[in-house]
Coordinates of C-alpha atoms and ligand atoms in Angstrom, one line a residue:
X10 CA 116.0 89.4 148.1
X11 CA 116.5 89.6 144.2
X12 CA 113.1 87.2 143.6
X13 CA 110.1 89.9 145.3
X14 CA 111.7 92.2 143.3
X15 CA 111.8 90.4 139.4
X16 CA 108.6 89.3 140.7
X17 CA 107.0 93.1 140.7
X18 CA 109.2 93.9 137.7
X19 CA 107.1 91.5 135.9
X20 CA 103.8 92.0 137.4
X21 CA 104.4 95.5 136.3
X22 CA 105.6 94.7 132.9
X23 CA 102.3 92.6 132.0
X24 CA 99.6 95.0 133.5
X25 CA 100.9 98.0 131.5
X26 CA 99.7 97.1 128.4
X27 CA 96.3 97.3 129.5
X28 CA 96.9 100.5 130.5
X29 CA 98.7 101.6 127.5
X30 CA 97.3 99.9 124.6
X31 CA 94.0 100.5 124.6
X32 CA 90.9 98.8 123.4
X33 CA 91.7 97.8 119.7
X34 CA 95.3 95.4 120.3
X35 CA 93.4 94.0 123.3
X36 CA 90.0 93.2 121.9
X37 CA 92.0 91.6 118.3
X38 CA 94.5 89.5 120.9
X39 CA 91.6 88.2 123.2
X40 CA 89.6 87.3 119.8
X41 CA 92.4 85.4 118.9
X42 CA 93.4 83.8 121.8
X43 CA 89.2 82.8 121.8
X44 CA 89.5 81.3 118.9
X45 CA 92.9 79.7 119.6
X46 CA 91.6 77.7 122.7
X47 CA 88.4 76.9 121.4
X48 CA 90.0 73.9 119.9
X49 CA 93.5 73.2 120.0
X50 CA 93.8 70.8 117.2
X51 CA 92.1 72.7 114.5
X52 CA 94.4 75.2 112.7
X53 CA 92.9 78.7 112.9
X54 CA 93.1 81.6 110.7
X55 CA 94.7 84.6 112.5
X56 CA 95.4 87.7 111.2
X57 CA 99.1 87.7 109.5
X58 CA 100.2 89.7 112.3
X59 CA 98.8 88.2 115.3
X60 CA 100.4 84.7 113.6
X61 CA 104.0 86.0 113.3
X62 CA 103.4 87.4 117.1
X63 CA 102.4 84.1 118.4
X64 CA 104.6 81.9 115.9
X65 CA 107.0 81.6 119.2
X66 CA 104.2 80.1 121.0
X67 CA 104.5 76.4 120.2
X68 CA 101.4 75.2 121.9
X69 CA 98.2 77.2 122.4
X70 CA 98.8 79.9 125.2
X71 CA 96.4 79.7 127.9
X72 CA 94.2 82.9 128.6
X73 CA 96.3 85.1 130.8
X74 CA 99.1 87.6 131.3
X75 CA 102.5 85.5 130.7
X76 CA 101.4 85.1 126.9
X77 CA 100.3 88.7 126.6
X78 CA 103.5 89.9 128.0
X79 CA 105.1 87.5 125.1
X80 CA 102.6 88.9 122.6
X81 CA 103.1 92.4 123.3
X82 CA 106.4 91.9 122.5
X83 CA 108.1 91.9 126.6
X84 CA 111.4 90.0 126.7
X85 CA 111.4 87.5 129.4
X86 CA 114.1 89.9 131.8
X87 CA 113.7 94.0 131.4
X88 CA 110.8 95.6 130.1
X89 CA 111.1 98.0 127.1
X90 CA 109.6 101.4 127.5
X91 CA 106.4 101.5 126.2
X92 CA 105.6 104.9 124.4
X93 CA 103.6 107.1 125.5
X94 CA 100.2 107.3 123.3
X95 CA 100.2 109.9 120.6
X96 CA 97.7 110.8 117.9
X97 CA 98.5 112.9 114.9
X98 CA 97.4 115.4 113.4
X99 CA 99.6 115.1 110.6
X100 CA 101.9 111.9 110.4
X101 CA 105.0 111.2 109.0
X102 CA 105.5 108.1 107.3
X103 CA 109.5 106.8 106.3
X104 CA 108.5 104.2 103.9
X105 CA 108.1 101.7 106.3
X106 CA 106.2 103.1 108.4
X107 CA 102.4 101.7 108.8
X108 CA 99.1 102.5 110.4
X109 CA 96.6 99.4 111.0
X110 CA 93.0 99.4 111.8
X111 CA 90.3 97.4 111.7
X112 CA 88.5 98.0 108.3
X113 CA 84.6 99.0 108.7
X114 CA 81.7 96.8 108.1
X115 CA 80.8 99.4 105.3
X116 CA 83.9 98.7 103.3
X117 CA 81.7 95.4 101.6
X118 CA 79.5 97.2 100.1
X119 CA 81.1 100.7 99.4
X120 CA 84.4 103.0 99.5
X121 CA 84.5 106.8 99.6
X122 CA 87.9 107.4 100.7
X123 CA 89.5 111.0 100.5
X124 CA 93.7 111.0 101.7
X125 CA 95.3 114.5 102.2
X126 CA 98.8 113.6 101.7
X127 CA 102.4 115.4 101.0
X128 CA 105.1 113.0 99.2
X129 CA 108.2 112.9 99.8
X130 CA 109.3 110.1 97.0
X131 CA 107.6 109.5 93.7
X132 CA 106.4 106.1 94.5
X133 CA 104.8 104.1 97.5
X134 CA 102.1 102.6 99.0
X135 CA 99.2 104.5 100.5
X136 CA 96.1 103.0 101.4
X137 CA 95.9 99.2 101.4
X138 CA 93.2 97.1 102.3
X139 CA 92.5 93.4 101.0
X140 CA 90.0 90.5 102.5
X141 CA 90.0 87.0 101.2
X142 CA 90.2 88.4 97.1
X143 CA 88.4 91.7 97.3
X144 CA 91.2 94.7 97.3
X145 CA 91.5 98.3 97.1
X146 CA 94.3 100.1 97.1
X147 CA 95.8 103.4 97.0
X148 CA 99.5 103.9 95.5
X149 CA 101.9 106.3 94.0
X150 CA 104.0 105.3 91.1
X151 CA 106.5 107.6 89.3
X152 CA 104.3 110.3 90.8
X153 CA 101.6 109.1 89.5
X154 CA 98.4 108.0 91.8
X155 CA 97.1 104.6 91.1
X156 CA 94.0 102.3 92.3
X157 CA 93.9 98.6 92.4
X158 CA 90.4 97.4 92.8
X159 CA 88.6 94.0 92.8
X160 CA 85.4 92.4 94.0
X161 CA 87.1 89.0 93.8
X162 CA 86.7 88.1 90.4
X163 CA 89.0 90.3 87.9
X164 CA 90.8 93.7 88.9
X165 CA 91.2 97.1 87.7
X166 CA 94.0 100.1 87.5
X167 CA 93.6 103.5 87.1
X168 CA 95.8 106.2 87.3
X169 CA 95.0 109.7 87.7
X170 CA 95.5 112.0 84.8
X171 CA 98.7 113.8 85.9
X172 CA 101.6 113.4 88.4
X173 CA 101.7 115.1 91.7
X174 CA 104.5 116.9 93.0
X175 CA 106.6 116.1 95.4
X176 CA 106.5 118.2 98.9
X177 CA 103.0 119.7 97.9
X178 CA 100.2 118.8 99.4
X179 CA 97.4 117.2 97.4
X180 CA 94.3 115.5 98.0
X181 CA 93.2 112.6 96.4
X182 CA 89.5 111.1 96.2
X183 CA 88.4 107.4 95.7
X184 CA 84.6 105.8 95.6
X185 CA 83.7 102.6 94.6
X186 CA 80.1 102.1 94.7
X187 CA 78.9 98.5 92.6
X188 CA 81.3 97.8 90.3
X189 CA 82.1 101.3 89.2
X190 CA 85.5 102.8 90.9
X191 CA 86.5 106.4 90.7
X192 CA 89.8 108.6 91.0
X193 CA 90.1 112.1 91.7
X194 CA 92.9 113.8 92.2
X195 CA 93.0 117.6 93.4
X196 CA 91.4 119.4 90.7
X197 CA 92.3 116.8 87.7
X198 CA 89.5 115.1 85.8
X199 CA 87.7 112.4 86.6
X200 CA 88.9 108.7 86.0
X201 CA 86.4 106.1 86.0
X202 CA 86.7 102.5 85.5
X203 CA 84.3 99.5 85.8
X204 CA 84.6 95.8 87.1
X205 CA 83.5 93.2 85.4
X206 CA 82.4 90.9 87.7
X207 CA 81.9 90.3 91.7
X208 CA 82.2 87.7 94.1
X209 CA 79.0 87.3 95.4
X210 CA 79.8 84.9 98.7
X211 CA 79.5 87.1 101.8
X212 CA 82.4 87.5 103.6
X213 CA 81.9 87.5 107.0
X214 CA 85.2 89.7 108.2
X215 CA 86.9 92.9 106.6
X216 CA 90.2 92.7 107.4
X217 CA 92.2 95.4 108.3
X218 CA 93.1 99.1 106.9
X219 CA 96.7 99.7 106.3
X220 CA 98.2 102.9 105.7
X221 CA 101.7 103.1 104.3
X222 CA 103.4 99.6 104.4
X223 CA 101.0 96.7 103.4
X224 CA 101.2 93.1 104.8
X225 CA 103.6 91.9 101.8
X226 CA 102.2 88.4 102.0
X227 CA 99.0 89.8 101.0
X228 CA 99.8 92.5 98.2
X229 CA 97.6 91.3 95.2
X230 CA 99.9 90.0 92.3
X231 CA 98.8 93.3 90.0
X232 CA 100.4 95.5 92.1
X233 CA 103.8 96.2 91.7
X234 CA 106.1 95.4 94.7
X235 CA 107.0 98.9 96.2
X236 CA 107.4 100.4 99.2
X237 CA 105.3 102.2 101.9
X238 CA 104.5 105.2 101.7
X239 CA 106.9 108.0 102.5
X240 CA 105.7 112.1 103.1
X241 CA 103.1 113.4 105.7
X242 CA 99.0 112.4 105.8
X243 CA 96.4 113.9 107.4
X244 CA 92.5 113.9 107.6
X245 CA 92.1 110.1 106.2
X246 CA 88.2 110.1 105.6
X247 CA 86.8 106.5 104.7
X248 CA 82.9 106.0 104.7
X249 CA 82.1 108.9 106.2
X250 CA 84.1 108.7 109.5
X251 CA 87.9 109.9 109.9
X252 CA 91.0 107.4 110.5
X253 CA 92.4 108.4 113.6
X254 CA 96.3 108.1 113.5
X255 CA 96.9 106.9 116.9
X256 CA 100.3 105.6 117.8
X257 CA 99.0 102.1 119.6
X258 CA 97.6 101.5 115.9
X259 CA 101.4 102.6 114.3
X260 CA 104.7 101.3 113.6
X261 CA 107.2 104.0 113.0
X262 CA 105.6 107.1 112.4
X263 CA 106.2 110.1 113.5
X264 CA 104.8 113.7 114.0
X265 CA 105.2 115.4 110.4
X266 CA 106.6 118.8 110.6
X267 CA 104.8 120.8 108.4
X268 CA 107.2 122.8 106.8
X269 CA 111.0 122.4 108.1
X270 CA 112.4 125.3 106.6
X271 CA 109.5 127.6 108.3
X272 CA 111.3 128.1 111.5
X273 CA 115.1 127.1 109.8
X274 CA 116.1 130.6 109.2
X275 CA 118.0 130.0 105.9
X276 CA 119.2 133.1 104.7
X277 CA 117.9 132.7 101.0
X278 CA 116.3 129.8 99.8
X279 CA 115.4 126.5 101.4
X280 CA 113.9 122.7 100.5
X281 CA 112.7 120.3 102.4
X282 CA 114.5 116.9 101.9
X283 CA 112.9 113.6 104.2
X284 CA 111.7 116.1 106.3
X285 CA 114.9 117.8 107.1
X286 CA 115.4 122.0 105.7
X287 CA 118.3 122.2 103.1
X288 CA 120.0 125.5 103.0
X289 CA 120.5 126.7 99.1
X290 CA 123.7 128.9 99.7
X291 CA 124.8 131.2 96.9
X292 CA 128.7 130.2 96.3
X293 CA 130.7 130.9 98.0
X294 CA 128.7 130.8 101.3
X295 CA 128.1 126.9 102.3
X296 CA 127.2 125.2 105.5
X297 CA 124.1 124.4 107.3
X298 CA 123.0 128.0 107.2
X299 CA 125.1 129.6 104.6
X300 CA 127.5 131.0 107.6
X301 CA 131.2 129.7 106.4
X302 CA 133.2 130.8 103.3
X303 CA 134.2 128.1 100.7
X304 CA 137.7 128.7 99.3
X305 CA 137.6 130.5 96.4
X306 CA 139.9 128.2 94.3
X307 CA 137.8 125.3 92.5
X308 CA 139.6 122.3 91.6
X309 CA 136.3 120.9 90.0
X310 CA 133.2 122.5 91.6
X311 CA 131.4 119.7 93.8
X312 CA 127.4 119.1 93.8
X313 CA 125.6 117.7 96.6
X314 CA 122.2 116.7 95.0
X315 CA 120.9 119.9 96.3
X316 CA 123.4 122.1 94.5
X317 CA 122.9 123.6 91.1
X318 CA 124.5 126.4 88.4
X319 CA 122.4 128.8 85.8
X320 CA 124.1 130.0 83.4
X321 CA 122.6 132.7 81.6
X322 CA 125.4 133.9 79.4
X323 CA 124.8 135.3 76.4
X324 CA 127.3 133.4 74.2
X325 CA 126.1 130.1 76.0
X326 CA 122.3 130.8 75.1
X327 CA 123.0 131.8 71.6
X328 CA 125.0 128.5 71.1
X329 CA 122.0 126.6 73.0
X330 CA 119.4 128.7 71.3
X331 CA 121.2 127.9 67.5
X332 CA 120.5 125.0 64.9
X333 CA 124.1 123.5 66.3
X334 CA 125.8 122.9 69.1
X335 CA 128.9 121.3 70.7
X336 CA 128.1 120.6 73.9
X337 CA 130.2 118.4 76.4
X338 CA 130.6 117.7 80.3
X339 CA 133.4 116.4 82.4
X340 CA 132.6 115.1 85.1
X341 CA 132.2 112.2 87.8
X342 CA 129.5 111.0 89.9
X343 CA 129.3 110.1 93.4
X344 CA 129.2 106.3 94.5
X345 CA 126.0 106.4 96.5
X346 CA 123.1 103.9 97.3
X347 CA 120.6 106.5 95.5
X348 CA 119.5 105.3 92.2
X349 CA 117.6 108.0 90.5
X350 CA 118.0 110.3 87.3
X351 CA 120.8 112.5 87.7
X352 CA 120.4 115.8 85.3
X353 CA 124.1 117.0 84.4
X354 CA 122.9 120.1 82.3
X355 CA 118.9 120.9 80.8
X356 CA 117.8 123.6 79.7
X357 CA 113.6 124.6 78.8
X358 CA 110.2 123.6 78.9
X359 CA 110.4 121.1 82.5
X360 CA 107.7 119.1 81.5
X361 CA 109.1 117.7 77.7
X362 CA 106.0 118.9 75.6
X363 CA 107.3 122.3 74.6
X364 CA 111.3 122.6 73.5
X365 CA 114.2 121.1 75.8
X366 CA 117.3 119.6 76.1
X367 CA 118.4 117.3 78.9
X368 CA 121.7 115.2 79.5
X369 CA 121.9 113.4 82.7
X370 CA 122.8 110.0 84.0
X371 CA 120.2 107.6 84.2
X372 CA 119.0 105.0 87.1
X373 CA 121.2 102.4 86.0
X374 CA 124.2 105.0 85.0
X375 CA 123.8 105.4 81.8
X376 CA 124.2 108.8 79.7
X377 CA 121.0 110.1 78.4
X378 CA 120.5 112.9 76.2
X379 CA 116.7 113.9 75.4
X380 CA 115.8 116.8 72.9
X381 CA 112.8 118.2 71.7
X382 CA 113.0 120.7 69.0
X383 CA 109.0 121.4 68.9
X384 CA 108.2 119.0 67.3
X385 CA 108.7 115.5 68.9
X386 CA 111.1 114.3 71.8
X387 CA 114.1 111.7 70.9
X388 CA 116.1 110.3 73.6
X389 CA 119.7 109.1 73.2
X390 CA 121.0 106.7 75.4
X391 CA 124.3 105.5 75.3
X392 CA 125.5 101.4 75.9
X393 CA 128.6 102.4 77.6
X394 CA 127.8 102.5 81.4
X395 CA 129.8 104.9 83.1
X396 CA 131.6 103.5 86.5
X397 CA 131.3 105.7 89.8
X398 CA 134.1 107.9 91.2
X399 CA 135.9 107.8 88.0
X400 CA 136.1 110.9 85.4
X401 CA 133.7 110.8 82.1
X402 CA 134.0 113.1 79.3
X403 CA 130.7 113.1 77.7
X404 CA 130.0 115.0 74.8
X405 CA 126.6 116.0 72.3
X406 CA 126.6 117.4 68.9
X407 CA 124.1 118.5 67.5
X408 CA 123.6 119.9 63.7
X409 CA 120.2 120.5 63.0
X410 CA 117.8 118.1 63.6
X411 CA 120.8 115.3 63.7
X412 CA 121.8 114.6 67.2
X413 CA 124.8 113.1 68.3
X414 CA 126.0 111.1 71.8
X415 CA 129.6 110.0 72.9
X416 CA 130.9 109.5 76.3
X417 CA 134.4 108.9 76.7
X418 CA 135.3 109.0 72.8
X419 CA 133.5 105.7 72.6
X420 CA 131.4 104.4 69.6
X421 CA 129.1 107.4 69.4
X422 CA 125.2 107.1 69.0
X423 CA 123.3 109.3 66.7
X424 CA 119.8 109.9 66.0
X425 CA 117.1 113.0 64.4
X426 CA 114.8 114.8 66.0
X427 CA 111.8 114.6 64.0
X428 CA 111.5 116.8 60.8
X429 CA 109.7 120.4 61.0
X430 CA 112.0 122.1 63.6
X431 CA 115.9 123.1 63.8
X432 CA 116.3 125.2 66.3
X433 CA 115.8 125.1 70.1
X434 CA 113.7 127.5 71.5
X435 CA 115.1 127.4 74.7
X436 CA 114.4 131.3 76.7
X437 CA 114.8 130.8 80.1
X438 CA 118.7 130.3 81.4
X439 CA 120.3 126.7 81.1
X440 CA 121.1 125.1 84.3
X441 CA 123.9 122.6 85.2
X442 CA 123.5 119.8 87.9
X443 CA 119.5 119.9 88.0
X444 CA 116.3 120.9 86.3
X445 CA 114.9 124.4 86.5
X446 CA 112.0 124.1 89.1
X447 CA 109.1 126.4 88.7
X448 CA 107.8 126.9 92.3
X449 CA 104.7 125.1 93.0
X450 CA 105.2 123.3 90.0
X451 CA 102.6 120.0 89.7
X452 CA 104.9 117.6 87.5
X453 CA 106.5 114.7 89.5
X454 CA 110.2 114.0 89.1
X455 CA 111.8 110.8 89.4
X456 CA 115.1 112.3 89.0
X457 CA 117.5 113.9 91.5
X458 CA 120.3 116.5 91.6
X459 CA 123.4 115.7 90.5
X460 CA 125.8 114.4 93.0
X461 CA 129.4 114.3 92.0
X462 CA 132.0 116.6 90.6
X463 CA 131.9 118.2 87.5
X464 CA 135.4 120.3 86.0
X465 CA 134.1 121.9 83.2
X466 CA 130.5 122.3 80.9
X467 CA 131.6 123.2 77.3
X468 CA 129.3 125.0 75.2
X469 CA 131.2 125.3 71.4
X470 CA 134.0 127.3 72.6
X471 CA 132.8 128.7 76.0
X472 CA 134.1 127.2 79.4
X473 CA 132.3 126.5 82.6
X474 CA 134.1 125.6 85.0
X475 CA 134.1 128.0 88.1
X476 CA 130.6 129.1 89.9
X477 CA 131.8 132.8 89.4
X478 CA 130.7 132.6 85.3
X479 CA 127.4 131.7 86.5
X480 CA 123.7 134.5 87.1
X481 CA 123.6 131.6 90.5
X482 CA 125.8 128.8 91.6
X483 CA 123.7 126.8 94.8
X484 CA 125.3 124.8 97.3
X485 CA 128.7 124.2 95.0
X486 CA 131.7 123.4 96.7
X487 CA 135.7 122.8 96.0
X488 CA 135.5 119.1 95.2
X489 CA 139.8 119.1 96.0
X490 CA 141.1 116.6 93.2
Ligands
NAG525 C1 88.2 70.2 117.6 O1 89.0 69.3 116.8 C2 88.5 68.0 116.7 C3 89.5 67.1 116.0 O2 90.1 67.8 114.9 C4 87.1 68.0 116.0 O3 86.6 66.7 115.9 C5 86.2 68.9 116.8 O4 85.0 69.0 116.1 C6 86.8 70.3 117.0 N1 86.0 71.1 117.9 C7 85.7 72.3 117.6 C8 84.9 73.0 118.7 O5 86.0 72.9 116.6
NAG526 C1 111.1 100.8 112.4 O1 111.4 101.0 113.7 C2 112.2 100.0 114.3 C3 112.4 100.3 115.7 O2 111.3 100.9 116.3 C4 113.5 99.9 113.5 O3 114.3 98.9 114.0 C5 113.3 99.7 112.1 O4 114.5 99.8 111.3 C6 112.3 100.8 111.5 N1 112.0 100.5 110.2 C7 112.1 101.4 109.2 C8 111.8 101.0 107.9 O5 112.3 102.6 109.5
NAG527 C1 130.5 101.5 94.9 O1 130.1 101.1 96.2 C2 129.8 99.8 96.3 C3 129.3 99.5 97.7 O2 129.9 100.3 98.7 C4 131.1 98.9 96.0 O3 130.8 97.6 96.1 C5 131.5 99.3 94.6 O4 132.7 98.6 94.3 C6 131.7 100.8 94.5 N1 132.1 101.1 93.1 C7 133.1 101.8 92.7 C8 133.3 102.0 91.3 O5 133.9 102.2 93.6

């Protein structure tokens, strides 16, 4: 009784495929499987993918539905849904998502690529193609867009003039055409760089087009190793005709949602985090919308990454604003698997060149302090690295140009600003647990909010510690020690 029935199961589970997966797995897996049987002594070179598909198969598969069941990935008892065919308009990539197609014939002899993208981190790979020694690839590094390009002899970087932002959307332009490549992106300048040399041997395939996550096997050794891409893309254009973001071409991507806090309804403000709308609640509203009440009594006043406090007191900002100031921050920082910059209080020019000053926790969890008077940045980083879910008192001083860092009352680290400036022009308000963020701003940022408690910001004799001294407190909550 059982046997009719596993036998329809599997006829079923082989002949979808064809009826799901169109023409481009078929057509690569029946080129393959050509080859493969052609001679079944000689090694063959398949496709990186197509290898690790059939690396099961210890002998050569005979033509026929058994092996593309095994190839298509269908266990040997149940089926697994297959998914219904998609293609996006827009298409959200996690970082290790990837889109693969077969690379155009046109690709030899030219590239005019032009990406529409949105990020979502400040580095990651988005257009990768490599055949034999000839590469070109698109990536994002500390917000910065970079090419990699070869014709098989020696390689060349550029990177585009300014960062991008993250959660904008930008669009970035790429030719090669002989040995000259090109960058453009959105309305920066031109960079231009040249190759040297070119492989002249003809190569008779062109590989595949990857977008997001390259083959890792096959990332040239100039590249840095990083991750796919994560953020939306839409309207690929390469040589003329689009990339169509099909799902049968996909690995984990997704439909990007334009904008998630569009149809959110946060009451005030709202940003867009992996996709996903984060509230900012004025203390002491908090929740997903801003619909509960925090209690009103602050142990130490708790920040979520998302969360920040400006100050805009005027005995703060004249102490900021002086030629000295005692500055210093109790606080503790979350034990979490995120490793970027986290800003404990800045206030100024967001992009360094004009007058700032910036304490925050660095990468690796060390205590930064970086000032610019107007005439020249310093940074001040101190050797003690501060352990996680434990309480740091950190503390600046700062006479003049002579800076001064200690955290914890430990061996303290001095420096100057450079000569020609003493105080610190700093007019808008000073904000603790993250950067002030002009909207639309076009600078990248590799660092995030702060994420752990803080009890108290001193400024010379003034005392933060409760969201109600504050012009805004975002997203704070009672961190109950
Ligand atoms: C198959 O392999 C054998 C032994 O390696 C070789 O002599 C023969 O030329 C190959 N045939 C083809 C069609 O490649
Ligand atoms: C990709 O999707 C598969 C399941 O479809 C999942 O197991 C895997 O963790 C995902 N990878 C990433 C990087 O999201
Ligand atoms: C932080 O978390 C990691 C992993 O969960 C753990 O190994 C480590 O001991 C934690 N550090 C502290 C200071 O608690």
């Amino acid at each position: 009784m059982l046997l009719p029935f596993l036998l329809l199961l599997f006829y079923g589970a082989w002949a979808m495929p064809f009826d799901y997966y169109g023409g481009f797995i078929e057509q690569m897996i029946a080129d393959q499987l050509t080859e493969l049987v052609k001679n079944d002594t000689t090694p063959v070179t398949v496709h990186p993918s197509i290898a690790k598909m059939l690396e099961s198969t210890a002998t050569p598969p005979p033509l026929g539905h058994p092996v593309l069941k095994e190839i298509l990935g269908y266990g040997d008892v149940a089926p697994t849904p297959v998914p219904v065919q998609t293609t996006w308009k827009v298409a959200h990539f996690n970082g290790g998502s990837k889109i693969v197609v077969p690379a155009p014939d046109s690709i030899l002899s030219y590239v005019e690529l032009s990406i529409q993208f949105k990020t979502e981190k400040s580095s990651g790979v988005l257009f990768f193609w490599k055949e034999d020694a000839k590469f070109l690839t698109v990536t994002l590094e500390n917000s910065f867009i970079k090419v990699y390009a070869s014709l098989g002899v020696d390689a060349t970087i550029l990177r585009s003039e300014n960062a991008v932002s993250l959660y904008h959307w930008h669009k970035l332009e790429v030719w090669r055409s002989g040995k000259g490549v090109l960058l453009k992106v959105n309305k920066q300048g031109w960079v231009e760089s040249e190759l040297h040399a070119s492989k002249s041997e003809i190569l008779e395939r062109t590989g595949h087009i990857f977008l997001g996550s390259p083959d890792i096997q096959d990332v040239p050794t100039v590249m840095k190793d990083i991750d796919g891409f994560s953020g939306c893309v839409k309207r690929v254009r390469l040589n003329g005709k689009s990339i169509v973001m099909q799902s049968v071409y996909a690995t984990n991507v997704s439909e990007c949602f334009q904008d998630p806090c569009a149809s959110f309804g946060c009451p005030k403000g709202c940003i867009s985090h992996n996709s996903a709308p984060v509230c900012q609640c004025d203390w002491p509203k908090t929740g997903r919308k801003c619909t509960d009440l925090s209690d009103t009594t602050i142990s130490a006043m708790k920040f979520l990454g998302f969360s920040y406090l400006e100050v805009d007191n005027e005995d703060v900002m004249s102490h900021i604003t002086g030629d000295s100031l005692d500055m210093a921050v109790n606080f503790k920082i979350r034990n979490t698997t995120q490793h970027l910059r986290q800003i404990l209080v800045s206030g100024g020019d967001v992009t360094h060149e004009d007058d700032f000053f910036e304490l925050s926790v660095d990468n690796n969890k060390f205590v930064r302090f970086a000032l610019n008077l107007g005439s020249g940045t310093v940074v001040l980083t101190h050797p003690k690295r501060i352990v996680e879910d434990t309480w740091n008192t950190v503390e600046v001083i700062r006479k003049k140009n002579s800076v001064k860092l200690s955290v914890n009352g430990e061996d303290p680290i001095s420096t100057f600003a450079p000569d020609g400036a003493e105080q610190l022009n700093v007019y808008r308000n000073v904000f603790i647990g993250n950067n002030h963020l002009p909207e639309g701003s076009t600078d990248g940022h590799d660092f995030a909010g702060f994420d752990g408690c803080i009890i108290s910001v001193k400024f010379d004799q003034t005392i933060i510690n409760h969201p109600i001294q504050t012009k805004a407190a975002i997203n704070i909550q009672d961190c109950a020690i």
